Amino acid sequence: QVQLVESGGGLVQPGGSLRLSCTASGRSFSLYTMGWYRQAPGKQRELVASITSSSGINYADSVKGRFTISRDNAKNTVYLQMDNMTPEDTAVYYCNARWSQLLASWGGGTQVTVSS
């Protein structure tokens, strides 16, 4: 079992920035595909960004050019740098780790609110 803990959420004004962090307990972190998902009230959960074990990256169209995903395998941590934020980015953000087609773990989520 891999335990994931997110941090860095909070309240930010439109145009501002936040950096989310997710730290994993597993010793094989470097082998995992890591992802950030978000779910806003009344909307479906969506993939925001993912990064593979070989650092291949995928972004949702809505965040391309504004968000940056990265990983530090020595720290067992994946980051999501969020810049030029808008109220549409308001959601609970979840960290995901996948190491096989059948095995994955989720963090408990962190609230991000973009508001004036």
mmCIF file of C-alpha atoms in Angstrom:
data_model
loop_
_atom_site.group_PDB
_atom_site.id
_atom_site.type_symbol
_atom_site.label_atom_id
_atom_site.label_comp_id
_atom_site.label_asym_id
_atom_site.label_seq_id
_atom_site.Cartn_x
_atom_site.Cartn_y
_atom_site.Cartn_z
ATOM 1 C CA GLN A 1 0.000 0.000 0.000
ATOM 2 C CA VAL A 2 1.275 3.455 -0.987
ATOM 3 C CA GLN A 3 0.237 6.378 1.184
ATOM 4 C CA LEU A 4 -0.038 9.801 -0.457
ATOM 5 C CA VAL A 5 -0.219 13.130 1.359
ATOM 6 C CA GLU A 6 -1.008 16.387 -0.454
ATOM 7 C CA SER A 7 -0.152 19.858 0.769
ATOM 8 C CA GLY A 8 -0.110 23.427 -0.510
ATOM 9 C CA GLY A 9 -3.784 24.112 -1.116
ATOM 10 C CA GLY A 10 -5.517 27.252 0.031
ATOM 11 C CA LEU A 11 -7.123 30.509 -1.043
ATOM 12 C CA VAL A 12 -5.564 32.582 -3.811
ATOM 13 C CA GLN A 13 -6.720 35.593 -5.831
ATOM 14 C CA PRO A 14 -7.262 35.409 -9.595
ATOM 15 C CA GLY A 15 -3.917 35.729 -11.342
ATOM 16 C CA GLY A 16 -2.074 34.331 -8.352
ATOM 17 C CA SER A 17 -0.053 31.153 -7.909
ATOM 18 C CA LEU A 18 0.042 28.059 -5.726
ATOM 19 C CA ARG A 19 2.317 25.038 -5.610
ATOM 20 C CA LEU A 20 0.883 21.687 -4.577
ATOM 21 C CA SER A 21 3.061 18.875 -3.261
ATOM 22 C CA CYS A 22 2.341 15.171 -2.912
ATOM 23 C CA THR A 23 4.678 12.910 -0.967
ATOM 24 C CA ALA A 24 4.493 9.113 -1.248
ATOM 25 C CA SER A 25 5.528 6.488 1.284
ATOM 26 C CA GLY A 26 6.598 3.772 -1.170
ATOM 27 C CA ARG A 27 10.229 2.894 -1.816
ATOM 28 C CA SER A 28 9.555 2.405 -5.550
ATOM 29 C CA PHE A 29 8.323 5.943 -6.194
ATOM 30 C CA SER A 30 10.546 6.323 -9.247
ATOM 31 C CA LEU A 31 8.585 3.551 -11.013
ATOM 32 C CA TYR A 32 5.145 5.138 -10.549
ATOM 33 C CA THR A 33 3.126 7.232 -12.917
ATOM 34 C CA MET A 34 1.971 10.207 -10.848
ATOM 35 C CA GLY A 35 -1.063 12.334 -11.576
ATOM 36 C CA TRP A 36 -3.017 15.311 -10.309
ATOM 37 C CA TYR A 37 -6.806 15.235 -10.619
ATOM 38 C CA ARG A 38 -9.404 17.765 -9.556
ATOM 39 C CA GLN A 39 -13.121 17.818 -8.902
ATOM 40 C CA ALA A 40 -15.218 20.957 -8.639
ATOM 41 C CA PRO A 41 -18.721 20.973 -7.100
ATOM 42 C CA GLY A 42 -21.235 19.582 -9.566
ATOM 43 C CA LYS A 43 -18.572 18.539 -12.072
ATOM 44 C CA GLN A 44 -16.805 15.311 -13.006
ATOM 45 C CA ARG A 45 -13.352 14.490 -11.719
ATOM 46 C CA GLU A 46 -10.792 15.330 -14.373
ATOM 47 C CA LEU A 47 -7.131 14.652 -14.986
ATOM 48 C CA VAL A 48 -5.126 17.853 -14.646
ATOM 49 C CA ALA A 49 -1.616 16.569 -15.325
ATOM 50 C CA SER A 50 0.411 13.370 -15.188
ATOM 51 C CA ILE A 51 4.075 12.425 -15.280
ATOM 52 C CA THR A 52 5.453 8.956 -15.998
ATOM 53 C CA SER A 53 8.474 7.156 -14.584
ATOM 54 C CA SER A 54 10.455 8.386 -17.589
ATOM 55 C CA SER A 55 9.151 11.965 -17.104
ATOM 56 C CA GLY A 56 6.692 11.927 -19.968
ATOM 57 C CA ILE A 57 4.102 14.634 -19.242
ATOM 58 C CA ASN A 58 0.448 15.137 -20.138
ATOM 59 C CA TYR A 59 -1.720 18.204 -19.375
ATOM 60 C CA ALA A 60 -5.387 18.939 -19.680
ATOM 61 C CA ASP A 61 -6.024 21.549 -22.373
ATOM 62 C CA SER A 62 -7.520 23.879 -19.774
ATOM 63 C CA VAL A 63 -4.224 24.182 -17.870
ATOM 64 C CA LYS A 64 -1.619 24.026 -20.648
ATOM 65 C CA GLY A 65 0.751 26.963 -20.413
ATOM 66 C CA ARG A 66 -0.313 27.759 -16.843
ATOM 67 C CA PHE A 67 0.424 24.625 -14.778
ATOM 68 C CA THR A 68 3.657 22.656 -14.523
ATOM 69 C CA ILE A 69 4.000 19.135 -13.135
ATOM 70 C CA SER A 70 7.366 17.849 -11.944
ATOM 71 C CA ARG A 71 8.789 15.115 -9.742
ATOM 72 C CA ASP A 72 11.717 14.690 -7.394
ATOM 73 C CA ASN A 73 12.337 10.968 -7.013
ATOM 74 C CA ALA A 74 14.910 11.496 -4.256
ATOM 75 C CA LYS A 75 12.164 13.117 -2.165
ATOM 76 C CA ASN A 76 9.329 10.794 -3.257
ATOM 77 C CA THR A 77 7.430 13.932 -4.222
ATOM 78 C CA VAL A 78 5.437 15.209 -7.180
ATOM 79 C CA TYR A 79 4.618 18.911 -7.569
ATOM 80 C CA LEU A 80 2.013 20.947 -9.389
ATOM 81 C CA GLN A 81 2.977 24.570 -9.932
ATOM 82 C CA MET A 82 -0.163 26.571 -10.741
ATOM 83 C CA ASP A 83 0.261 30.058 -12.218
ATOM 84 C CA ASN A 84 -2.192 32.621 -13.604
ATOM 85 C CA MET A 85 -4.992 30.955 -11.719
ATOM 86 C CA THR A 86 -8.658 31.598 -12.463
ATOM 87 C CA PRO A 87 -11.884 30.883 -10.541
ATOM 88 C CA GLU A 88 -12.380 27.881 -12.865
ATOM 89 C CA ASP A 89 -9.406 26.254 -11.125
ATOM 90 C CA THR A 90 -11.353 26.072 -7.852
ATOM 91 C CA ALA A 91 -11.645 22.395 -6.892
ATOM 92 C CA VAL A 92 -10.425 19.683 -4.590
ATOM 93 C CA TYR A 93 -7.119 18.450 -6.006
ATOM 94 C CA TYR A 94 -6.148 14.787 -5.595
ATOM 95 C CA CYS A 95 -2.801 13.087 -6.018
ATOM 96 C CA ASN A 96 -2.722 9.676 -7.722
ATOM 97 C CA ALA A 97 0.017 7.056 -7.984
ATOM 98 C CA ARG A 98 -0.185 4.094 -10.351
ATOM 99 C CA TRP A 99 2.347 1.291 -10.597
ATOM 100 C CA SER A 100 0.382 -1.317 -12.582
ATOM 101 C CA GLN A 101 -2.901 -1.582 -14.481
ATOM 102 C CA LEU A 102 -4.553 -2.900 -11.317
ATOM 103 C CA LEU A 103 -2.765 -1.069 -8.512
ATOM 104 C CA ALA A 104 -3.134 2.602 -7.707
ATOM 105 C CA SER A 105 -3.413 4.886 -4.678
ATOM 106 C CA TRP A 106 -5.133 8.199 -4.003
ATOM 107 C CA GLY A 107 -4.398 10.972 -1.578
ATOM 108 C CA GLY A 108 -7.091 12.535 0.568
ATOM 109 C CA GLY A 109 -7.290 15.758 -1.441
ATOM 110 C CA THR A 110 -6.507 19.405 -0.829
ATOM 111 C CA GLN A 111 -8.878 22.332 -1.387
ATOM 112 C CA VAL A 112 -7.879 25.055 -3.834
ATOM 113 C CA THR A 113 -10.059 28.166 -4.004
ATOM 114 C CA VAL A 114 -9.491 31.031 -6.448
ATOM 115 C CA SER A 115 -11.552 34.052 -5.495
ATOM 116 C CA SER A 116 -11.416 37.809 -5.014
#
